[in-house]
PDB file of N, CA and C in Angstrom:
ATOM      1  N   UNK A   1     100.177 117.420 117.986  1.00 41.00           N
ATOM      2  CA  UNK A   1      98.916 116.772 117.746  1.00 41.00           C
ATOM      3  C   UNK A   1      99.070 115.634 116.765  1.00 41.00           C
ATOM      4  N   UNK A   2      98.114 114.930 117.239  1.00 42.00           N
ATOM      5  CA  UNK A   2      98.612 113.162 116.439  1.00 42.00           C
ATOM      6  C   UNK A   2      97.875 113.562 114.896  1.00 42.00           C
ATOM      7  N   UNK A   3      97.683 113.395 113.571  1.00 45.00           N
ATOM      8  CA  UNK A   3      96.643 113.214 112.603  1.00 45.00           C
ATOM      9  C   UNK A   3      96.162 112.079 112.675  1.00 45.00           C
ATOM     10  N   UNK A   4      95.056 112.493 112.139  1.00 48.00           N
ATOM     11  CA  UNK A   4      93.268 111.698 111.951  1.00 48.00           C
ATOM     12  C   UNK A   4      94.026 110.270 111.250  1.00 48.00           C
ATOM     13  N   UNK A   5      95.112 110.338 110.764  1.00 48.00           N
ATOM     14  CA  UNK A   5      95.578 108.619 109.933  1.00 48.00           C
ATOM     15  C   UNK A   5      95.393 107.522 110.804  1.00 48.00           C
ATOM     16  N   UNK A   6      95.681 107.722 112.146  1.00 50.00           N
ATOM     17  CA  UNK A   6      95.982 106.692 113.108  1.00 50.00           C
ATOM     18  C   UNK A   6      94.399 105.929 113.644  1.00 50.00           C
ATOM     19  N   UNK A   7      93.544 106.716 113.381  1.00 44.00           N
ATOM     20  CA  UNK A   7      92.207 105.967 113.429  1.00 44.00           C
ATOM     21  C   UNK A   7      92.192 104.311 112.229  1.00 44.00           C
ATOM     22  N   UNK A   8      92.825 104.421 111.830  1.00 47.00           N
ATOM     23  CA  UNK A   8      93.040 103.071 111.042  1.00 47.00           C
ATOM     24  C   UNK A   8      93.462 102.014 111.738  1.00 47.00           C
ATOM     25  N   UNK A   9      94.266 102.656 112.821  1.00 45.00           N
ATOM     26  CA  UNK A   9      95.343 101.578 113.042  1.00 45.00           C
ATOM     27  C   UNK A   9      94.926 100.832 114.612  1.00 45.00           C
ATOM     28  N   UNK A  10      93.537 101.003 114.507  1.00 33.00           N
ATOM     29  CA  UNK A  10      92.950 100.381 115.709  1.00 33.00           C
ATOM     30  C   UNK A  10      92.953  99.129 115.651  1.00 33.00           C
ATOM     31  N   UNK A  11      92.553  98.078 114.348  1.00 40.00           N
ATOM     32  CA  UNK A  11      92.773  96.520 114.473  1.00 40.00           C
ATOM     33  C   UNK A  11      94.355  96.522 113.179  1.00 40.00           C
ATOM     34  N   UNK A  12      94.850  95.339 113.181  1.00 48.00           N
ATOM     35  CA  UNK A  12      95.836  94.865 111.865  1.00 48.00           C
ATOM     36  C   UNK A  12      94.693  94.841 111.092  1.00 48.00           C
ATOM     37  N   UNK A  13      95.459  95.634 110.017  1.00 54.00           N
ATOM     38  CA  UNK A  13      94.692  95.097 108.570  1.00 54.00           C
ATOM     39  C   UNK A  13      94.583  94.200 107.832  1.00 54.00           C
ATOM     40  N   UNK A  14      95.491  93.201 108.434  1.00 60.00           N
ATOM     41  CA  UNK A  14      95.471  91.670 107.717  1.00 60.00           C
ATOM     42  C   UNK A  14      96.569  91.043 107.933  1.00 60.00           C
ATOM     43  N   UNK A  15      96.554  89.828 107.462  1.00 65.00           N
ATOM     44  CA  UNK A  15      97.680  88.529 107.824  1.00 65.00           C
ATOM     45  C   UNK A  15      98.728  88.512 106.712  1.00 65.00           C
ATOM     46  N   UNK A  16      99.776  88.400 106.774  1.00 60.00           N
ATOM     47  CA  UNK A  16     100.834  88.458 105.412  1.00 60.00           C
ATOM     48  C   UNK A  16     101.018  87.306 104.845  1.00 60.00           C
ATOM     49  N   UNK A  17     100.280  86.907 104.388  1.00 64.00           N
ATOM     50  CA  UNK A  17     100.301  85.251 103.752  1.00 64.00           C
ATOM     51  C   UNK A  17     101.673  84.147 103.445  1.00 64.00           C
ATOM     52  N   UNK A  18     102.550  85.187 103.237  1.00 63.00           N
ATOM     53  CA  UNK A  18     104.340  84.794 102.779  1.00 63.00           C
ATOM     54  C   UNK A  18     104.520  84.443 104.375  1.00 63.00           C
ATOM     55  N   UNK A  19     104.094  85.604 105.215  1.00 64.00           N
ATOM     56  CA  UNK A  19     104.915  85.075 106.630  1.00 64.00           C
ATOM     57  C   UNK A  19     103.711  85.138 107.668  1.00 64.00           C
ATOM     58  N   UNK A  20     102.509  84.864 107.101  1.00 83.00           N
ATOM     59  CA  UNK A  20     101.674  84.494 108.420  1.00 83.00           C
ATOM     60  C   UNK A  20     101.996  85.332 109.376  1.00 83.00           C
ATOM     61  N   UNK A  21     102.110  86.873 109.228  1.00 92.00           N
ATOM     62  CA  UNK A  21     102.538  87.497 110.336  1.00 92.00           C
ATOM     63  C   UNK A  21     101.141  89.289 109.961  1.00 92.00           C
ATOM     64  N   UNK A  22     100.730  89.474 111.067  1.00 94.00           N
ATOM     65  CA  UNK A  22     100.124  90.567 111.348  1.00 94.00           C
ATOM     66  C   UNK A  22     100.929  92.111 110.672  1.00 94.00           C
ATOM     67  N   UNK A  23      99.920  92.621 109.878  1.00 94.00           N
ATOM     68  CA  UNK A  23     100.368  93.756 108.856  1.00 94.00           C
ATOM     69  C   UNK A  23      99.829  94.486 109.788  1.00 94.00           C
ATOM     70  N   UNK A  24     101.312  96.027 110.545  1.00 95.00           N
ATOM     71  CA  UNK A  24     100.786  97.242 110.970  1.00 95.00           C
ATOM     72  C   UNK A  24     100.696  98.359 109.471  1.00 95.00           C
ATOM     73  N   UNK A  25      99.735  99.112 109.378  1.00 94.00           N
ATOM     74  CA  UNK A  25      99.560  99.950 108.444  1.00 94.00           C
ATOM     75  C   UNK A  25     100.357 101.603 109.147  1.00 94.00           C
ATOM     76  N   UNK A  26     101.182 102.010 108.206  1.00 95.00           N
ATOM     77  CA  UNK A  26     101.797 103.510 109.022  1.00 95.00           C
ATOM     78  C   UNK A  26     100.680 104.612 107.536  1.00 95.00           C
ATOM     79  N   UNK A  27     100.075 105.227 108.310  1.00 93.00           N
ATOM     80  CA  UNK A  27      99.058 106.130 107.684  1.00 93.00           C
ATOM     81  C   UNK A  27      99.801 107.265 107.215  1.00 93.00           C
ATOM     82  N   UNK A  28      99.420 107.650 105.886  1.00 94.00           N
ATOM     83  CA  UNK A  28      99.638 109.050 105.751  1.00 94.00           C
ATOM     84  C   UNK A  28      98.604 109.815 105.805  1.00 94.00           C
ATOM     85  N   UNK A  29      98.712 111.070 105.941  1.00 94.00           N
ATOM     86  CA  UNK A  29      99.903 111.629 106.822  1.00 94.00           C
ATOM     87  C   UNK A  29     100.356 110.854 107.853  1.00 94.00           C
ATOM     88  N   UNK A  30     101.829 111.525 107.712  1.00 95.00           N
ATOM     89  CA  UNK A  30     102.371 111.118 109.332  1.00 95.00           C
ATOM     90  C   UNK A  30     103.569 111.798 109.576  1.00 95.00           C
ATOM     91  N   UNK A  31     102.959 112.164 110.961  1.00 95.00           N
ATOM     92  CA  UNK A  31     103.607 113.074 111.600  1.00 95.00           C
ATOM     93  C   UNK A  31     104.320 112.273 112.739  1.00 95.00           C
ATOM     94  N   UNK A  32     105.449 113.446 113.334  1.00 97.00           N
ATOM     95  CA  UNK A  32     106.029 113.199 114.479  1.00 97.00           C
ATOM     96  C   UNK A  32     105.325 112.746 115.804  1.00 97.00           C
ATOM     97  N   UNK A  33     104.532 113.451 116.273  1.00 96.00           N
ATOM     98  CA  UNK A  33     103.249 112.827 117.231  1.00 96.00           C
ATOM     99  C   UNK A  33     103.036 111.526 117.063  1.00 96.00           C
ATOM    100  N   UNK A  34     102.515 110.935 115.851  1.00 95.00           N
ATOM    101  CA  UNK A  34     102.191 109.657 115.191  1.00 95.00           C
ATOM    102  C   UNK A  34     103.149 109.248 115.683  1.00 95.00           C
ATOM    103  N   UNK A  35     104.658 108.999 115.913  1.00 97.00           N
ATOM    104  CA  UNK A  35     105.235 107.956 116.135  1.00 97.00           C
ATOM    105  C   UNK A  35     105.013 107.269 117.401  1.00 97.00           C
ATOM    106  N   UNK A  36     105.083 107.474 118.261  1.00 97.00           N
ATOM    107  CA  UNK A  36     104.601 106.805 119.586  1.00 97.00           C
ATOM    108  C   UNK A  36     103.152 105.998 119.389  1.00 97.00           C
ATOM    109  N   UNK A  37     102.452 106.519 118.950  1.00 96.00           N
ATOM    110  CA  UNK A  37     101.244 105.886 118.613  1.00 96.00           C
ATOM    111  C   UNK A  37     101.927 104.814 118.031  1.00 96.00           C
ATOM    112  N   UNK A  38     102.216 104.564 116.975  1.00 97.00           N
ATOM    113  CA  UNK A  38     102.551 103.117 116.254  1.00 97.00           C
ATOM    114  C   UNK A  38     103.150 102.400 117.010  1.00 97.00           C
ATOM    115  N   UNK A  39     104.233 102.839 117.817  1.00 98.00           N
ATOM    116  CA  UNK A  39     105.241 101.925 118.964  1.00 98.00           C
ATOM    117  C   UNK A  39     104.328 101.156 119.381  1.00 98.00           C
ATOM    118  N   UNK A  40     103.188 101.985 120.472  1.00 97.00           N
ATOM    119  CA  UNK A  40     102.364 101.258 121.401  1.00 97.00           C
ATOM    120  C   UNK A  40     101.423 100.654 120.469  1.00 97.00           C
ATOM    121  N   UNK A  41     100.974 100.573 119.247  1.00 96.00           N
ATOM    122  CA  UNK A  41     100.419  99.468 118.147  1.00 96.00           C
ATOM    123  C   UNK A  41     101.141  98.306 118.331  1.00 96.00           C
ATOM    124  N   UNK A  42     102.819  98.586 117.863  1.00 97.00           N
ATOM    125  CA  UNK A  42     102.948  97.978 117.912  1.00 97.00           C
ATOM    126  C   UNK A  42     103.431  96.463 118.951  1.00 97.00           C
ATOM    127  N   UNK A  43     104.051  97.405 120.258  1.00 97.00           N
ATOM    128  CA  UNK A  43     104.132  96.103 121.475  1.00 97.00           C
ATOM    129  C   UNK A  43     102.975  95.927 121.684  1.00 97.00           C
ATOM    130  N   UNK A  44     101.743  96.398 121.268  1.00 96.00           N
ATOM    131  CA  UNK A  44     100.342  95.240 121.584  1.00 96.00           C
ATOM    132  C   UNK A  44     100.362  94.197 120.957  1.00 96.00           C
ATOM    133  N   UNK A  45     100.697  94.068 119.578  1.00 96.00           N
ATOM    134  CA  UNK A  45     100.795  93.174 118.816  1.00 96.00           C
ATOM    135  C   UNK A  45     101.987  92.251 118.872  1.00 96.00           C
ATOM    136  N   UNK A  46     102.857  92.666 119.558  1.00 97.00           N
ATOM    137  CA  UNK A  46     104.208  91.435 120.025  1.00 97.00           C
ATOM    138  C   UNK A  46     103.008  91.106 121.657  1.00 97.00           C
ATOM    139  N   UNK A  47     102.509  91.717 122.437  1.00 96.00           N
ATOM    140  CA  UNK A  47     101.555  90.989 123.598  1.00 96.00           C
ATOM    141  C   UNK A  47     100.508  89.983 122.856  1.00 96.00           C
ATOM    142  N   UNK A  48      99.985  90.175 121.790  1.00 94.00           N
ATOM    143  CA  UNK A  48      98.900  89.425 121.632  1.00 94.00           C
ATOM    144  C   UNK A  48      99.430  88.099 121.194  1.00 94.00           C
ATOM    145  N   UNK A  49     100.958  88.002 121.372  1.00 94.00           N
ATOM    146  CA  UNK A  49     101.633  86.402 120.707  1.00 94.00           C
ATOM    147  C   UNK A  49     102.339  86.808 119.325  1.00 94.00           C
ATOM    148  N   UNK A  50     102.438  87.961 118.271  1.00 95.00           N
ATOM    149  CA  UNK A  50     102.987  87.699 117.172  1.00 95.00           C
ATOM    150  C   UNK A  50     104.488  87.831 117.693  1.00 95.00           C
ATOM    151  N   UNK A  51     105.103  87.240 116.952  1.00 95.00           N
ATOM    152  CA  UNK A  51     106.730  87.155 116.935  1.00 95.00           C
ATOM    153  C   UNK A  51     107.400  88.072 116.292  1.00 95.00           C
ATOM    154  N   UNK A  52     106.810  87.963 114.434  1.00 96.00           N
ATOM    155  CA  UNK A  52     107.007  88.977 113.203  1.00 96.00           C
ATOM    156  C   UNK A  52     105.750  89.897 113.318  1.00 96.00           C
ATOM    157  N   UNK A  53     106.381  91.237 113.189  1.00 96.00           N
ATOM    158  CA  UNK A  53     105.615  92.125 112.358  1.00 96.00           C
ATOM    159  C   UNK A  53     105.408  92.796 111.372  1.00 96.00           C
ATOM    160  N   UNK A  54     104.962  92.798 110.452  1.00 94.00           N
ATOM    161  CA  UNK A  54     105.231  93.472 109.079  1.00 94.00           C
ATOM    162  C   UNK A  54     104.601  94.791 109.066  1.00 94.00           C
ATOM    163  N   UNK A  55     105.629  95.782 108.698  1.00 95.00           N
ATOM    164  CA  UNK A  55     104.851  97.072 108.764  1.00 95.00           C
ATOM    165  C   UNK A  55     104.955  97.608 107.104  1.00 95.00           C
ATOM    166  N   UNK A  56     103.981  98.201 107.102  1.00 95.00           N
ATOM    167  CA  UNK A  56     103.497  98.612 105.458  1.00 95.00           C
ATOM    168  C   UNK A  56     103.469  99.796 105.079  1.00 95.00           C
ATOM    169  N   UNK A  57     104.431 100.332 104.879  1.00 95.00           N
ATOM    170  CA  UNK A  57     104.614 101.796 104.235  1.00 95.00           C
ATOM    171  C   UNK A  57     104.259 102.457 103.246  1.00 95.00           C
ATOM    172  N   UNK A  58     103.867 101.823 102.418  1.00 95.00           N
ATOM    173  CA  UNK A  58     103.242 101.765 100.898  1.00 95.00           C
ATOM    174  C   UNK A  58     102.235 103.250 101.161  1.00 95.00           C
ATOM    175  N   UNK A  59     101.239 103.487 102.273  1.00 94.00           N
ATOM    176  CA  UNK A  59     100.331 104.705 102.155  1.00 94.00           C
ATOM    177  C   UNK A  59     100.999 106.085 102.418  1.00 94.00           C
ATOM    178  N   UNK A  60     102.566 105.894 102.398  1.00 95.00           N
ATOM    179  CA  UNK A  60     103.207 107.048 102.795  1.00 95.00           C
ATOM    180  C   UNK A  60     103.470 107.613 101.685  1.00 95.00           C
ATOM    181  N   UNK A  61     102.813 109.234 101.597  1.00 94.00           N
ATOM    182  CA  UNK A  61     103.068 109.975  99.981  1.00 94.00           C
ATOM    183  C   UNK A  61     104.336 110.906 100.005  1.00 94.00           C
ATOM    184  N   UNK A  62     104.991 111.026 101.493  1.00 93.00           N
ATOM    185  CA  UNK A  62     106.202 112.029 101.499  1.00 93.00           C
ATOM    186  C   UNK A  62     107.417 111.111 102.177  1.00 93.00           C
ATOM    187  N   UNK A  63     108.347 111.439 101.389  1.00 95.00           N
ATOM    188  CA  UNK A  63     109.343 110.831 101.967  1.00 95.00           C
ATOM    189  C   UNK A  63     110.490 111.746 103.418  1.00 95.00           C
ATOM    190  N   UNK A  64     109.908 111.633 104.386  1.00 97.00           N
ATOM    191  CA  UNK A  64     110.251 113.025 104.997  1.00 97.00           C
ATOM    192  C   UNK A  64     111.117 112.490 106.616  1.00 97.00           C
ATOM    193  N   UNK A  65     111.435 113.308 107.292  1.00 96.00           N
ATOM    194  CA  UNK A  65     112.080 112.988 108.679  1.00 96.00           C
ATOM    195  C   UNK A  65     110.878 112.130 109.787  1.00 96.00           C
ATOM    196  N   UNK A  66     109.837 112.785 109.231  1.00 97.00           N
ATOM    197  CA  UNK A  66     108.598 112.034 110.080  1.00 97.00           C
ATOM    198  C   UNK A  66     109.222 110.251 110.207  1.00 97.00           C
ATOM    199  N   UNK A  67     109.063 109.846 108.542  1.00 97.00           N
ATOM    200  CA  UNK A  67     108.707 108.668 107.982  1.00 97.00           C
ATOM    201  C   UNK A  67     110.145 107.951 108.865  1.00 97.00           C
ATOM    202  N   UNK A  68     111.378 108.476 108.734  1.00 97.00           N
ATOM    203  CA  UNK A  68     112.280 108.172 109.106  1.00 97.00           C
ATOM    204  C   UNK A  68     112.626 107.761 110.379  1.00 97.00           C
ATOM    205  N   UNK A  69     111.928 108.667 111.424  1.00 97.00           N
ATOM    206  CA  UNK A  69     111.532 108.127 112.819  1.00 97.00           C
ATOM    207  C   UNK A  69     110.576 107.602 112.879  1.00 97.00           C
ATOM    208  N   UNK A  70     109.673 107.009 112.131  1.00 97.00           N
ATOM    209  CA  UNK A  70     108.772 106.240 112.800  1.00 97.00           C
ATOM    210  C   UNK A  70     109.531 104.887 112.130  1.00 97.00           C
ATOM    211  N   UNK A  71     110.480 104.510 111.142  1.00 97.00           N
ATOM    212  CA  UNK A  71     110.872 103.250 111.252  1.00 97.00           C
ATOM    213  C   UNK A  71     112.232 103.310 112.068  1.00 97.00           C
ATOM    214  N   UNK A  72     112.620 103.927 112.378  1.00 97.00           N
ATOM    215  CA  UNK A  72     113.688 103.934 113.524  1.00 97.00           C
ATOM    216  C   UNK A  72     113.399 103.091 114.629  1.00 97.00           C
ATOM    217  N   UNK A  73     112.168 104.189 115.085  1.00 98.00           N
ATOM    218  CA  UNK A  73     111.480 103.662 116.247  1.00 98.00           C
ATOM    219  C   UNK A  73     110.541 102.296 116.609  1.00 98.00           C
ATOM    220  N   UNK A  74     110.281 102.269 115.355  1.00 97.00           N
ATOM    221  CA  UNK A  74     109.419 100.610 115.178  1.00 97.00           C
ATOM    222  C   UNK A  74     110.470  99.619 115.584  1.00 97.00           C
ATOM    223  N   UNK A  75     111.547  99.845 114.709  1.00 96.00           N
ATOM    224  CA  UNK A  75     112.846  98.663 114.846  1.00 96.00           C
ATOM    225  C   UNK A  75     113.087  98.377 116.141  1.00 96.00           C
ATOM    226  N   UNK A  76     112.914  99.807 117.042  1.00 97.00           N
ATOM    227  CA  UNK A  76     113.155  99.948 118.073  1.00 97.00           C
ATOM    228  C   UNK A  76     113.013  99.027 119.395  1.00 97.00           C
ATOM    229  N   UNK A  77     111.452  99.323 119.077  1.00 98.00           N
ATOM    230  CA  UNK A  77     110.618  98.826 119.775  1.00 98.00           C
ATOM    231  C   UNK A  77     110.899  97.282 119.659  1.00 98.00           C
ATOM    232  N   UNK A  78     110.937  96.959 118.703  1.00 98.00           N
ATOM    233  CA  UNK A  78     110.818  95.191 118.047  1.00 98.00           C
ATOM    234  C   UNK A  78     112.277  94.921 118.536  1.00 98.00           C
ATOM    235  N   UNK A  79     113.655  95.662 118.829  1.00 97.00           N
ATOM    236  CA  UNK A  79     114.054  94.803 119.497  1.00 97.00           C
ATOM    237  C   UNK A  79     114.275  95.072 120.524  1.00 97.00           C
ATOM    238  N   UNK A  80     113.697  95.875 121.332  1.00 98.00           N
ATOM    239  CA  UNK A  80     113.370  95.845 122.815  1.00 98.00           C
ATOM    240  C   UNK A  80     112.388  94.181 123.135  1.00 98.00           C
ATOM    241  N   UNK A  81     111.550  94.613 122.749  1.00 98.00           N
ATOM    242  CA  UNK A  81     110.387  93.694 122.446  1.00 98.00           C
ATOM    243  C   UNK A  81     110.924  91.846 122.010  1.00 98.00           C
ATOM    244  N   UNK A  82     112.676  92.209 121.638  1.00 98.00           N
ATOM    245  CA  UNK A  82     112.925  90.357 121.691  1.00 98.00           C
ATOM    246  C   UNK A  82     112.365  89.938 120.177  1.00 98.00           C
ATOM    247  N   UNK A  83     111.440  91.021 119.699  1.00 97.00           N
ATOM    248  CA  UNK A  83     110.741  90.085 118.273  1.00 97.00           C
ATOM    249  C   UNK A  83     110.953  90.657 117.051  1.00 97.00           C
ATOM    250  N   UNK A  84     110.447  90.608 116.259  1.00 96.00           N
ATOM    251  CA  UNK A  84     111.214  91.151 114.927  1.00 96.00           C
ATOM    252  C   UNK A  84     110.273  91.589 113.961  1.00 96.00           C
ATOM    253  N   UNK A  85     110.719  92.920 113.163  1.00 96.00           N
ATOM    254  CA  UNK A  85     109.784  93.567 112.367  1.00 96.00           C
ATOM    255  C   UNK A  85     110.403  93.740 111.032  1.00 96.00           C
ATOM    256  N   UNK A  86     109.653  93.382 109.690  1.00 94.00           N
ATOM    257  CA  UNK A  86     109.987  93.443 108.470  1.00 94.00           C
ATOM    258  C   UNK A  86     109.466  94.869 107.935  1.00 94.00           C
ATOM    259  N   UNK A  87     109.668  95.757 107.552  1.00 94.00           N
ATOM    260  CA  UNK A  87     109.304  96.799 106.749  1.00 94.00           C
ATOM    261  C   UNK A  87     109.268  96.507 105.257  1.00 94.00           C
ATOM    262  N   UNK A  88     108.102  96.936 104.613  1.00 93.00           N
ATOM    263  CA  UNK A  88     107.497  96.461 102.912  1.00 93.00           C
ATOM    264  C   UNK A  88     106.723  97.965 102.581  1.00 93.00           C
ATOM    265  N   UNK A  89     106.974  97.821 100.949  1.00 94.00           N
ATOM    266  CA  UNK A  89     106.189  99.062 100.650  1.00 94.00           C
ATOM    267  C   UNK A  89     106.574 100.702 100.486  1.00 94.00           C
ATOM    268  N   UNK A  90     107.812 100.542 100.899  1.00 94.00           N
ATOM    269  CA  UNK A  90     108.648 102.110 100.744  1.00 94.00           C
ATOM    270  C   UNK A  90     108.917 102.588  99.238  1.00 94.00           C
ATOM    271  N   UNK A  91     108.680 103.538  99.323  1.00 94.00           N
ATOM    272  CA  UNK A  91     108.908 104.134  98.329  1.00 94.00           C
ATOM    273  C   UNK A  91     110.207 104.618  98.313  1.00 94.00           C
ATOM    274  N   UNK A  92     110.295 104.846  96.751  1.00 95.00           N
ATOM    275  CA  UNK A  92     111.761 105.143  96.375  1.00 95.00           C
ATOM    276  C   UNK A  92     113.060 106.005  96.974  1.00 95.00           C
ATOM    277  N   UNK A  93     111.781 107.316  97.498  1.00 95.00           N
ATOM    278  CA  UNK A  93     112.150 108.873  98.366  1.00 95.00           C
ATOM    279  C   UNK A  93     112.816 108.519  99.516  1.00 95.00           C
ATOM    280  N   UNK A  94     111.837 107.282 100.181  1.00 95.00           N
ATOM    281  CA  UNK A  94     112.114 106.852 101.395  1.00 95.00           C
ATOM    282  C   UNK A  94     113.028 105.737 102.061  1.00 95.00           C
ATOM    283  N   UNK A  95     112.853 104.764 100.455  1.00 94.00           N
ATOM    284  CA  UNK A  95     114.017 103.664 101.051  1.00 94.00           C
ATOM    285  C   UNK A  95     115.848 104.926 100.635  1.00 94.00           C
ATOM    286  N   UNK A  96     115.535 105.767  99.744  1.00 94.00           N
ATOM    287  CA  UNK A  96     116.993 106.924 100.146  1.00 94.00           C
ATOM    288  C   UNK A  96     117.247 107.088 100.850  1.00 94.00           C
ATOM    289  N   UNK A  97     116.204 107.866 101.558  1.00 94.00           N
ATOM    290  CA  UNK A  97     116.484 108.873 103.027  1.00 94.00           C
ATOM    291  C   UNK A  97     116.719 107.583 103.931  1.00 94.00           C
ATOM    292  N   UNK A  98     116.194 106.412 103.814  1.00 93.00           N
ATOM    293  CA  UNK A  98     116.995 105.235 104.942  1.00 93.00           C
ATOM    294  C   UNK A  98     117.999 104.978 104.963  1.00 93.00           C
ATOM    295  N   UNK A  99     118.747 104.548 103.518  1.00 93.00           N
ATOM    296  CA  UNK A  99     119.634 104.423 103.410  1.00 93.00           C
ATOM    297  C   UNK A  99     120.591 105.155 103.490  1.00 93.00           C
ATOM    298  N   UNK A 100     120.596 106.827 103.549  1.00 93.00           N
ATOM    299  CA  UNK A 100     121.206 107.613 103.698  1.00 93.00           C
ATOM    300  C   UNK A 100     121.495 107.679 104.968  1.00 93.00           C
ATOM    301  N   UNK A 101     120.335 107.395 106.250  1.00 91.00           N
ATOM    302  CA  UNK A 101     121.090 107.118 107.413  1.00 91.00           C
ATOM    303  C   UNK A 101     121.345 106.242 107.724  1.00 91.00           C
ATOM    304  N   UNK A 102     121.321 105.231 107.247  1.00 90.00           N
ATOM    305  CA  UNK A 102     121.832 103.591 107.953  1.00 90.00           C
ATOM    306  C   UNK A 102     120.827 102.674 108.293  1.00 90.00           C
ATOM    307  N   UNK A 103     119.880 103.045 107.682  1.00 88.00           N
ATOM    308  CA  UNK A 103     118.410 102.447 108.065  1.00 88.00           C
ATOM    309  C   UNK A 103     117.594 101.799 106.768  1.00 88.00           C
ATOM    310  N   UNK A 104     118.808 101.593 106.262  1.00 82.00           N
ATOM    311  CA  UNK A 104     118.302 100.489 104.875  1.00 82.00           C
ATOM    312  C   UNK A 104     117.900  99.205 104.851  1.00 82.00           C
ATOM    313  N   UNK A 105     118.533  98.664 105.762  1.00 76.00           N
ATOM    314  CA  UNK A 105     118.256  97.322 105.635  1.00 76.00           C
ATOM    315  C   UNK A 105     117.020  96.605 105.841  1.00 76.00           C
ATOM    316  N   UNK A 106     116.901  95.686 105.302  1.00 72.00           N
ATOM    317  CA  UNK A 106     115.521  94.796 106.548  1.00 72.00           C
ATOM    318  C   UNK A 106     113.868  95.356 105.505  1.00 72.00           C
ATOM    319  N   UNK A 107     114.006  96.102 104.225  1.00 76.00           N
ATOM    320  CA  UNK A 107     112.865  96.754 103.360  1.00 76.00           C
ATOM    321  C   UNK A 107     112.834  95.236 102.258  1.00 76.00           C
ATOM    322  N   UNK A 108     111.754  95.505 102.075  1.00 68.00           N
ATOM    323  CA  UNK A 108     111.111  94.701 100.792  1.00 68.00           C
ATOM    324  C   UNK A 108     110.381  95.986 100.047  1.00 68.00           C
TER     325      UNK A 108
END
């Protein structure tokens, strides 16, 4: 079952002023379910014309395996998708556990 976080993530929450690029918000909670949801957030938003996407981790309070596949899978998507996604906002727990698997790079 998906959690109630993803009701947020019906429009972008805003424009990233540094890169003029559409902010996806990843809600906490977030669960495993949740990840697919964000994917298909996010190739709507490479359809609607953005190139960059900035995704914003900052509302994530656990640094956990969830968090870890859903930026796996974002990256994923973005380069299936030909376009490119910046991740901002991780916390300390979480830019670890990335870096611990190889999934460090590419954070602000």
């Amino acid at each position: 079952m998906s959690s109630g976080g993803l009701r947020g993530l019906i429009g972008v929450e805003a424009i990233d002023p540094a890169q003029r690029a559409p902010v996806l918000v990843v809600p906490d909670p977030l669960t495993f379910a949740d990840v697919p949801l964000l994917c298909e957030r996010l190739r709507g938003l490479y359809g609607s014309g953005a190139e960059l996407v900035v995704c914003d981790l900052a509302a994530l309070s656990r640094a956990d395996l969830a968090a870890v596949e859903a930026v796996a899978r974002l990256r994923l998507t973005a380069r299936r998708a030909g376009r490119r996604v910046r991740m901002r906002g991780a916390g300390a727990g979480l830019v670890a556990l990335l870096e611990l698997a190889g999934l460090g790079s590419d954070l602000s």
